[in-house]
Short mmCIF file of C-alpha atoms in Angstrom, two decimals:
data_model
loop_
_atom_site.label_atom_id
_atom_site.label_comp_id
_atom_site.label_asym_id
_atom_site.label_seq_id
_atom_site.Cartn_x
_atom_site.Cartn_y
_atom_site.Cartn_z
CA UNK A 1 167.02 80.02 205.62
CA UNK A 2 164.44 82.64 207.07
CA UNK A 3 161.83 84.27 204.77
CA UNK A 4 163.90 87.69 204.99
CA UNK A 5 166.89 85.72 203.53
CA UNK A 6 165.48 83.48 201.25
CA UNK A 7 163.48 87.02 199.70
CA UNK A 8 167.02 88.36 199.11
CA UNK A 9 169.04 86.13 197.90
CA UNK A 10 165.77 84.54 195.04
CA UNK A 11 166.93 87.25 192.23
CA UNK A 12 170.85 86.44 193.03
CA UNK A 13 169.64 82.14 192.54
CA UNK A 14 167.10 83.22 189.18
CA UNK A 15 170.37 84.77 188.12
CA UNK A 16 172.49 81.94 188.26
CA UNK A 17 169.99 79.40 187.22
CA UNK A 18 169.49 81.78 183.95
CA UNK A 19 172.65 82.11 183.24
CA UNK A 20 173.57 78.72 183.32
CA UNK A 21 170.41 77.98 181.04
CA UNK A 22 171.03 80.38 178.53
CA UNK A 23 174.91 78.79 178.58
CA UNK A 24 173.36 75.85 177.60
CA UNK A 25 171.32 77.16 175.25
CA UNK A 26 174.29 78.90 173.47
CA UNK A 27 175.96 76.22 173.11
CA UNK A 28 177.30 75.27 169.20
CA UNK A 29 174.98 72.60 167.69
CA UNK A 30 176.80 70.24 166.42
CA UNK A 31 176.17 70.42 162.46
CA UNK A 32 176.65 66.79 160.26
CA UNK A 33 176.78 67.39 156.39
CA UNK A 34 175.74 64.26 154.92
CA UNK A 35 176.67 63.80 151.25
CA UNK A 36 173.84 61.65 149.23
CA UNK A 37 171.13 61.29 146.86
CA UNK A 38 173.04 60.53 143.59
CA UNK A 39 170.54 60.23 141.16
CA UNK A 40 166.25 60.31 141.25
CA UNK A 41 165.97 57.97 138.02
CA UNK A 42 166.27 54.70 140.88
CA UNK A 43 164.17 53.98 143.55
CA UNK A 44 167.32 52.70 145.96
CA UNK A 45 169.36 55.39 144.71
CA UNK A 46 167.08 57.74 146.49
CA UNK A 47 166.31 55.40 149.18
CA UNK A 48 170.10 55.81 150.57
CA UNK A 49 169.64 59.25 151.75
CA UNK A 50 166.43 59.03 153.58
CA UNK A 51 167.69 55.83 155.09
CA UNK A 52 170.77 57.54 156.50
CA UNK A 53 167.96 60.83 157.88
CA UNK A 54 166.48 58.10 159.43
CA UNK A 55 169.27 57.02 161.08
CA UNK A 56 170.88 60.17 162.07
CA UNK A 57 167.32 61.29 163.42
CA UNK A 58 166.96 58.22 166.04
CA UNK A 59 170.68 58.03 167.04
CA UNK A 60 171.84 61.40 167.15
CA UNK A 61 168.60 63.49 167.56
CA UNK A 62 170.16 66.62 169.03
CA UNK A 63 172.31 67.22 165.60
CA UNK A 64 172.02 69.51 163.47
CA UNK A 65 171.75 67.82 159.56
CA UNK A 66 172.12 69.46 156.17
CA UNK A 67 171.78 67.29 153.00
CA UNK A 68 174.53 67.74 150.10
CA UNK A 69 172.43 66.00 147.40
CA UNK A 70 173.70 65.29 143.63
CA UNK A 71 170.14 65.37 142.45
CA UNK A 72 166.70 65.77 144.55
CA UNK A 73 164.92 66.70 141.30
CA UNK A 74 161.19 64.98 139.93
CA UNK A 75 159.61 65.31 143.22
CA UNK A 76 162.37 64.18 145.25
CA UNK A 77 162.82 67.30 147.32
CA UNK A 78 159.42 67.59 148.64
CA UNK A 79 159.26 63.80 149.38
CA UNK A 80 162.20 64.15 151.50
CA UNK A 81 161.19 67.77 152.88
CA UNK A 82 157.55 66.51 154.03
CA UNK A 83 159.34 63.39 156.13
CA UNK A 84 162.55 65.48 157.29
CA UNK A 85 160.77 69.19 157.39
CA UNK A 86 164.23 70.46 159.73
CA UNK A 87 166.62 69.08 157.32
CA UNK A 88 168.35 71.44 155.12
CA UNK A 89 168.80 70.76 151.60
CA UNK A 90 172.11 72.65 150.30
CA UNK A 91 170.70 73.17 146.64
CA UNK A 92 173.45 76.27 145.75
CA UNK A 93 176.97 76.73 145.78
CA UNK A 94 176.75 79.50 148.55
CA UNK A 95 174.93 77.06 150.46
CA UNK A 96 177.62 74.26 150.06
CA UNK A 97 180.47 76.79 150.99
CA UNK A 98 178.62 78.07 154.17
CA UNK A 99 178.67 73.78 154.98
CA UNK A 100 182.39 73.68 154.64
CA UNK A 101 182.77 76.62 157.05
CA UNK A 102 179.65 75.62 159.21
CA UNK A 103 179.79 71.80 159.27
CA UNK A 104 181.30 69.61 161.63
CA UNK A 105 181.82 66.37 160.56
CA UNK A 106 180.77 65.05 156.65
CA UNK A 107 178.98 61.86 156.42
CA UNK A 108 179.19 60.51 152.84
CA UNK A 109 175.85 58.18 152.72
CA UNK A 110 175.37 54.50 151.39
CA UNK A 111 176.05 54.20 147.24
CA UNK A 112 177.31 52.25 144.87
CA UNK A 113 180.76 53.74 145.24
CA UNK A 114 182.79 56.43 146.56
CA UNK A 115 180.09 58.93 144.89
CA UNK A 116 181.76 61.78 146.48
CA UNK A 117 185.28 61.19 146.14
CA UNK A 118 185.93 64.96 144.82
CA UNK A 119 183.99 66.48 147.60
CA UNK A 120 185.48 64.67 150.33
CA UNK A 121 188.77 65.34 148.97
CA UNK A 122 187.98 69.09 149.09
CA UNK A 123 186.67 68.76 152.70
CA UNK A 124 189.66 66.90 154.55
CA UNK A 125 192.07 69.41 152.81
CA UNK A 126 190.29 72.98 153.36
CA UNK A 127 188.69 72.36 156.25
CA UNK A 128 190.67 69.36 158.09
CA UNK A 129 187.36 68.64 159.75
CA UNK A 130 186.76 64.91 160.37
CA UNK A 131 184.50 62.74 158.24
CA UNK A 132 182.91 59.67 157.78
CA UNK A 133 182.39 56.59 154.73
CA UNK A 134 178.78 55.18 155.56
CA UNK A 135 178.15 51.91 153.44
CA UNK A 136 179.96 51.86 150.00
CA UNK A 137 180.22 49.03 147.79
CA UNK A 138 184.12 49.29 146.89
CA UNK A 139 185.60 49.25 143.99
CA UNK A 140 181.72 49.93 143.32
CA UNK A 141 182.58 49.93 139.46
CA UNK A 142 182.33 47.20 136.67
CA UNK A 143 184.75 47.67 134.07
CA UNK A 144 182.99 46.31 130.45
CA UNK A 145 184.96 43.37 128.64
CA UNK A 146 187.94 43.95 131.46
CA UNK A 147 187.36 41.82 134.41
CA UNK A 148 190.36 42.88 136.79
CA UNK A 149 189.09 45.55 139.52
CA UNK A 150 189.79 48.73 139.11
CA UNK A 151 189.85 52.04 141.71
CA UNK A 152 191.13 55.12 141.90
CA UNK A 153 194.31 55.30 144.43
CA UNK A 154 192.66 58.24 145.85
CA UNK A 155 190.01 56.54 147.34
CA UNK A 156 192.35 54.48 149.40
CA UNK A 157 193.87 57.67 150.59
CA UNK A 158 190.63 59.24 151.42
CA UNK A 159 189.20 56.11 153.37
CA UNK A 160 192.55 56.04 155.57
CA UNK A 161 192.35 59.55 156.70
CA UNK A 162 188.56 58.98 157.43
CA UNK A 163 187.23 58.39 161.16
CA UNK A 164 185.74 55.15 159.92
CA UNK A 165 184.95 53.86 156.45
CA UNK A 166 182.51 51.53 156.30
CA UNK A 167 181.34 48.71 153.33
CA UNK A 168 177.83 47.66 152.53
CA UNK A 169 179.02 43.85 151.47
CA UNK A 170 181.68 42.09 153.38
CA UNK A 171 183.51 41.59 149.53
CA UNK A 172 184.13 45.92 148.92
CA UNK A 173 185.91 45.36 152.62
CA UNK A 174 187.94 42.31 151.82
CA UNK A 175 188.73 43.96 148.53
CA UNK A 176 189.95 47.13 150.26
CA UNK A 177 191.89 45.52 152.84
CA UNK A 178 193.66 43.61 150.43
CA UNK A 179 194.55 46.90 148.63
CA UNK A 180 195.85 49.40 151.04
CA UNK A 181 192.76 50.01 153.74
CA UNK A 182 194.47 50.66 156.73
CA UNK A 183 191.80 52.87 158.36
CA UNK A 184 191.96 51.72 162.26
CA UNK A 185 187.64 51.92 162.27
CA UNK A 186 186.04 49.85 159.39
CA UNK A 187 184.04 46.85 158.35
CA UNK A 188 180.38 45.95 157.45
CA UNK A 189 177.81 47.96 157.82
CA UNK A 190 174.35 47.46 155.93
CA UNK A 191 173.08 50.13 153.19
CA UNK A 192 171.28 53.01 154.55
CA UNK A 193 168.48 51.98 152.63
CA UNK A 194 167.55 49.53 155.31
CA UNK A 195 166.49 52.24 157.51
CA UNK A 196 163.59 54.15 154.98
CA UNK A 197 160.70 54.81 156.38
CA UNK A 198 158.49 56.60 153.68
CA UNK A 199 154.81 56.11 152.91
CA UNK A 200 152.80 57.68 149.94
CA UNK A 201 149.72 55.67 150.82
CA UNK A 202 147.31 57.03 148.72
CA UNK A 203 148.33 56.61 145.16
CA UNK A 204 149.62 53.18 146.19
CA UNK A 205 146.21 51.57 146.90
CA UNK A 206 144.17 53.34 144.24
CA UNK A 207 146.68 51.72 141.95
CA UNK A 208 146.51 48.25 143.47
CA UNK A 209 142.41 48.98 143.95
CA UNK A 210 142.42 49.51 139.95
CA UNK A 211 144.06 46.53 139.60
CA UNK A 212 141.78 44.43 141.68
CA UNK A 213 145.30 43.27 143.74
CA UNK A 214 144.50 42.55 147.31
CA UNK A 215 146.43 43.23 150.12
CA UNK A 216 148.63 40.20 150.45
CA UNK A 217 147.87 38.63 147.55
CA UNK A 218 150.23 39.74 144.99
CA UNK A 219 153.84 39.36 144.36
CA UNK A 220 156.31 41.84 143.17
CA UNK A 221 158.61 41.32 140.39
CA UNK A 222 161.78 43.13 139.00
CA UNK A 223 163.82 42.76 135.19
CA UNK A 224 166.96 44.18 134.28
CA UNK A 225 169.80 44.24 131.73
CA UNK A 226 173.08 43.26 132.45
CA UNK A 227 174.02 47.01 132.33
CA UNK A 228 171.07 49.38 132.73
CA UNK A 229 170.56 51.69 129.19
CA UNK A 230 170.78 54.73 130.95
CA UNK A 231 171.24 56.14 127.24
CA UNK A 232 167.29 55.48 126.85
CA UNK A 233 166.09 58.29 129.25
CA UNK A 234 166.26 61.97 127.79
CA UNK A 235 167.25 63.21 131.36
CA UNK A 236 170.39 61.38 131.00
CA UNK A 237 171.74 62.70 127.88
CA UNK A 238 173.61 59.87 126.87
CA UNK A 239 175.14 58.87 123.61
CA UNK A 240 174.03 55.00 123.03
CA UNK A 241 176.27 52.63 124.11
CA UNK A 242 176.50 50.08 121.38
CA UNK A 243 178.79 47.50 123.20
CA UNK A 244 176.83 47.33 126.21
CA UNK A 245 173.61 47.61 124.02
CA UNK A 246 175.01 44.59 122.52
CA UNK A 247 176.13 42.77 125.46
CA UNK A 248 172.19 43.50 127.07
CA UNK A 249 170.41 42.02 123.97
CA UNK A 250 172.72 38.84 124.02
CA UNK A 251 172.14 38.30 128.10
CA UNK A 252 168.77 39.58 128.38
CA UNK A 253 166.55 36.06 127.59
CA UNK A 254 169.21 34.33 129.86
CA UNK A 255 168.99 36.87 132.55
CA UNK A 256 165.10 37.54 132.68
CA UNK A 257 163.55 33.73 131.62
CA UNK A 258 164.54 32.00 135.13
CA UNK A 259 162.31 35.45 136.62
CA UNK A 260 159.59 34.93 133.91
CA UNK A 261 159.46 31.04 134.79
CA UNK A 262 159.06 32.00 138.61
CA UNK A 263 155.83 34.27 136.86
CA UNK A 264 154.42 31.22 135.57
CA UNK A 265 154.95 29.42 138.31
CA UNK A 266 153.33 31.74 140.99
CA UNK A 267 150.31 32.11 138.60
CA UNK A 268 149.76 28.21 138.06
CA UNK A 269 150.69 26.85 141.07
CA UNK A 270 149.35 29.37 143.91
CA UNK A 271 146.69 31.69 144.61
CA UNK A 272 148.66 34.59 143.86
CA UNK A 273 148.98 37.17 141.16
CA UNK A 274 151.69 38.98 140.23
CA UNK A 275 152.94 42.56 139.46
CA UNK A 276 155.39 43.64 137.30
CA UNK A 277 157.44 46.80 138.94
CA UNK A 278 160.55 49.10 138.28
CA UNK A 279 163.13 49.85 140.84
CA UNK A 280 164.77 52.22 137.79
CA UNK A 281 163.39 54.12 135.39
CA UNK A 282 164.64 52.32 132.53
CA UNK A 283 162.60 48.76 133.61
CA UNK A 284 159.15 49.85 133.03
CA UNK A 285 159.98 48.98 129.43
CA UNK A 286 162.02 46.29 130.19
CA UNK A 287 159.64 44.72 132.67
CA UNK A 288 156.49 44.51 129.35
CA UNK A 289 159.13 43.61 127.24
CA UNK A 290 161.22 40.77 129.24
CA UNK A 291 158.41 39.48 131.61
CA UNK A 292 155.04 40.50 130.84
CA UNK A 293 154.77 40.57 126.87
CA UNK A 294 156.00 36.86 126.16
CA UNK A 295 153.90 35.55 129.07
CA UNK A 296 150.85 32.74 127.58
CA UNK A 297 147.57 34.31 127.81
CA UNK A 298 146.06 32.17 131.24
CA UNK A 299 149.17 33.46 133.00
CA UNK A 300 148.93 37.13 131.76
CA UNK A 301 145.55 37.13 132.98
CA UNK A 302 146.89 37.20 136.76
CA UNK A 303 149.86 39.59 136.12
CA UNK A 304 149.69 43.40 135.98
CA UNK A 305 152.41 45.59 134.31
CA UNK A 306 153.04 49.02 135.89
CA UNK A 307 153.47 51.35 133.30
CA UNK A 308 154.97 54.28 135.07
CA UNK A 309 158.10 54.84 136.80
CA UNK A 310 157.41 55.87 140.80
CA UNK A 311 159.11 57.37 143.67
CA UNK A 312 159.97 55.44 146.70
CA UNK A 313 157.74 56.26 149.03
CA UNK A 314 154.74 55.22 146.91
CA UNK A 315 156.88 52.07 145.99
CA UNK A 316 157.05 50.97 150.11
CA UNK A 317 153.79 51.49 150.45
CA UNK A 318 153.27 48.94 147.58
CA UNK A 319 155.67 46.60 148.89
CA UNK A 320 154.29 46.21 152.27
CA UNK A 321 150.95 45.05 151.10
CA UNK A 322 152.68 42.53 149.21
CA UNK A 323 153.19 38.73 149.94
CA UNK A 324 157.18 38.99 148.64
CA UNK A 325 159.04 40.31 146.07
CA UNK A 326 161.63 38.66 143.63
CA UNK A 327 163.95 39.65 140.62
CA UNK A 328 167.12 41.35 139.62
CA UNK A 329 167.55 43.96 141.82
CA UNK A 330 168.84 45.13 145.53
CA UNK A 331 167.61 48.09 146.75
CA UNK A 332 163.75 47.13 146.73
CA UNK A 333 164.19 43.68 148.51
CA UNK A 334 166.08 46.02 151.47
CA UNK A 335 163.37 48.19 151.34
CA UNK A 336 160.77 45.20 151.57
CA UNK A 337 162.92 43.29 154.02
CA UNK A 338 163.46 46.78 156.02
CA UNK A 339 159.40 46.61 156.30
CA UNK A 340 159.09 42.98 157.05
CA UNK A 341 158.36 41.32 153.62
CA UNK A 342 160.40 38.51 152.29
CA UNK A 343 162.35 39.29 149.14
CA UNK A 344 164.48 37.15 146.66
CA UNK A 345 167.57 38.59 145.11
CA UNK A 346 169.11 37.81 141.62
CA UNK A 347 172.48 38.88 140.55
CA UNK A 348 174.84 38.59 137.85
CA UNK A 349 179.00 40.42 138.08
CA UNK A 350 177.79 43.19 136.12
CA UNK A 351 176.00 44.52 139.39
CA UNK A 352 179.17 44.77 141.39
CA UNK A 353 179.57 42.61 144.42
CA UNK A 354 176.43 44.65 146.24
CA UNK A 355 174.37 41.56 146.03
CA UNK A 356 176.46 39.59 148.65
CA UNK A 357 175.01 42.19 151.31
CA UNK A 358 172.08 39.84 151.49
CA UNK A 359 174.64 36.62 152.31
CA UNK A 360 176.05 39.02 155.20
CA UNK A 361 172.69 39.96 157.05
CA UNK A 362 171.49 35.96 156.81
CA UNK A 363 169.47 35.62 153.67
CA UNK A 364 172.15 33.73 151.76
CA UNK A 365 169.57 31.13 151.08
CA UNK A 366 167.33 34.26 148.83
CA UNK A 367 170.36 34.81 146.70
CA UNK A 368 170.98 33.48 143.38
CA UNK A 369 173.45 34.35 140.81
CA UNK A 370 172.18 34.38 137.50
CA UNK A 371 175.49 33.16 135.82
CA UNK A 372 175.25 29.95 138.08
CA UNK A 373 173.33 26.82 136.32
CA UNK A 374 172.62 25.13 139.48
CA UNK A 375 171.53 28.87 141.25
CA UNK A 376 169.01 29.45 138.61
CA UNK A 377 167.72 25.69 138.40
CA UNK A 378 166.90 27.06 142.57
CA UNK A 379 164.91 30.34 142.01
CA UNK A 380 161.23 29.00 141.14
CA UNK A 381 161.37 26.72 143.79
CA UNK A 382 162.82 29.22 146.31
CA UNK A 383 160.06 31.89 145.05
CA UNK A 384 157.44 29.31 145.80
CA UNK A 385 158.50 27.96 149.59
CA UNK A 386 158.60 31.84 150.23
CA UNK A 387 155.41 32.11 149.20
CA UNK A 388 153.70 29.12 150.24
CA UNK A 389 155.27 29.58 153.97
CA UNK A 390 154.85 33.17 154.94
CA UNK A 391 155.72 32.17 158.59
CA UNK A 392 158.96 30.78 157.95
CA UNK A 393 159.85 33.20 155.53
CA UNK A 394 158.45 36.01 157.87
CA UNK A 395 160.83 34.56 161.01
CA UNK A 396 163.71 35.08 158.80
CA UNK A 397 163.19 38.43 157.32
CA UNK A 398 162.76 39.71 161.39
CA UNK A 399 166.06 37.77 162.13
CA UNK A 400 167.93 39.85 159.48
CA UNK A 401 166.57 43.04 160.21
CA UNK A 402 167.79 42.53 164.20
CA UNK A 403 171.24 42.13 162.71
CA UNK A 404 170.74 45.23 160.74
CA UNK A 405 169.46 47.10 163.81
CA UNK A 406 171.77 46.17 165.69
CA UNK A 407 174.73 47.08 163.09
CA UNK A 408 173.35 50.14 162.50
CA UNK A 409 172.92 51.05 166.65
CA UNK A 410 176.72 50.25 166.27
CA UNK A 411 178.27 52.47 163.75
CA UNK A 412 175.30 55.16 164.65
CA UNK A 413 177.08 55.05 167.60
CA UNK A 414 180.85 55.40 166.57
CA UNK A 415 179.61 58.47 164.68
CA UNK A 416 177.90 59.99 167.83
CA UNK A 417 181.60 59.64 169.87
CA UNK A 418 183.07 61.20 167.21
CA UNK A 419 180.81 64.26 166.76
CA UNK A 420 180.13 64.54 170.59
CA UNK A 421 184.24 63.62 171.48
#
């Protein structure tokens, strides 16, 4: 092409290349509605949802996400907004029926059950959009003095008409395919809460500064009830429960003396101190009274009780200067094992069958259930070979989070073909 030629045909080629830009540029972004945060009174409650961000921002960067949240109250709102700043929180009901018209796909996020049953019901029938079931526990419900497993049909119904349902613990997806599950995508996929990323740094080591606990050289420690007295917190708004009250007050030595023993044992028999921490709002009492209050004086000496209830970020950033964590909970040993640090999880039937997540990623050896004699005769001495060989216990923390990495990079995945199909 001569100079003459090339002169008049530049503005026809600028045209085209334009165009074709600002084609691109128009078009639709896909938009993902994920359905979380159930409650802000729990540490891994509100650890699903920025677990699932987390996700949803490394495998599908180019999508557009709005948050449906239950509750992002006490601070949880701007903890989330400061990490995910482009992330839309739908906080009114003008904002949540602009995401049925607007939306593409719903994502219903990791939780203890089909949270969101209602709301996914109302998507697949008004909008006939296509959605998604991201780690559940299933039934995800314990039914007090009635042991048989109980649903609602409707959550069958709703996981067969999803694009894929997926189950936190390899027992919710037995238990569904057993009663009806005939969704053609399904299976195990870790909780969300694997994938949380927060930090609060700065509260977190003027707290373990005041404390004189040195990076490393502290262990963390849970308690719990059989059934969490929810009925104790004024935000709740909850009549007592007095069978369930009961039932707490005849388990609770049982439950919490094999954790207090492991205490004693850490103290005595290692370098190590210990601290005494809540993964719900309800076990900062629970944690003086059951572990730290009935501890002998040369022991207590070592062990520090945390008085206040925390949010999660400051909570990892505790956990990841720790040597390992141990007690009756699930959703801080993910978060400690999602950062690297060994963790020890206790359970008991009251929990749901969450607790055999840990079996499924490879750390059946750091489960124990609390209603087995020969389990808790295991716990001290399990608490104190993690301790006593960080390497080991290291090696196998990093081979369960490459199974959750790569289970995630998986489903991450079947969601991306769906929304970009």
């Amino acid at each position: 092409m001569n100079r003459r030629a090339f002169l008049k045909d530049t503005p026809l080629l600028m045209g085209l290349v334009l165009g074709a830009m600002e084609s691109v540029s128009a078009a639709p972004v896909e938009v993902i509605i994920l359905r979380s945060s159930w409650q802000t009174v729990n540490i891994g409650d509100i650890g699903h949802t920025p677990g699932v961000l987390t996700l949803l921002e490394k495998h599908i960067p180019k999508a557009e996400v709005r948050l449906w949240p239950s509750d992002v109250g006490d601070g949880v709102e701007e903890m989330l907004a400061k990490r995910f700043p482009n992330v839309k929180i739908l906080q009114t009901e003008e904002d949540r029926q602009k995401a049925l018209k607007e939306g593409d796909f719903m994502l219903h996020g990791s939780g203890p059950s089909l949270v969101a049953r209602k709301d996914l019901d109302v998507w697949r029938k008004e909008t006939g959009k296509p959605y998604g079931i991201y780690g559940i526990t299933f039934p995800g419900s314990y039914v007090f003095q009635d042991q048989a497993a109980k649903f609602n049909p409707l959550d069958i119904e709703i996981m067969n008409q999803a694009s894929f349902c997926y189950f936190r613990d390899s027992v919710s997806y037995e238990f569904a395919k057993a009663n009806g599950l005939t969704c053609k995508v399904t299976g195990f996929s870790p909780d969300g809460a694997f994938a949380v990323d927060l930090r609060n740094d700065a509260p977190a080591i003027a707290f373990l500064e005041e404390h004189n606990l040195k990076e490393g050289e502290f262990v963390c420690v849970i308690p719990q009830y059989r059934f969490s007295p929810w009925w104790e917190l004024k935000s709740k708004n909850r009549a007592v429960d007095k069978a369930k009250e009961a039932y707490n007050d005849k388990m609770k030595e049982q439950d919490n003396k094999p954790i207090r023993d492991a205490i004693i044992a850490v103290v005595r028999q290692t370098s190590k101190k210990v601290l005494i921490v809540p993964e719900n709002e309800t076990q900062v009492r629970i944690g003086k009274e059951m572990l730290y209050d009935p501890l002998p004086d040369d022991v207590k000496e070592k062990v520090v009780w945390r008085s206040t209830y925390w949010l999660t970020d400051e909570a990892i950033s505790t956990y990841i200067r720790s040597a390992g964590l141990f007690g009756i909970e699930m959703h801080s040993p993910i978060m400690c094992v999602a950062n690297g640090i060994p963790a020890i999880v206790c359970r008991f039937k009251e929990q749901t069958s969450k607790g055999f997540m840990w079996r499924d990623v490879g750390l059946g050896e750091w489960l124990f259930d609390l209603d087995t004699p020969e389990d808790v005769a295991r716990i001290t001495p399990a608490v104190l070979d993690m301790i006593e060989n960080p390497v080991k216990s290291r090696a196998k923390v990093k081979k369960a989070t490459k199974l959750v990495d790569r289970l995630f990079k998986k489903t991450m995945g079947v969601l991306k073909k769906d929304i970009y199909a």
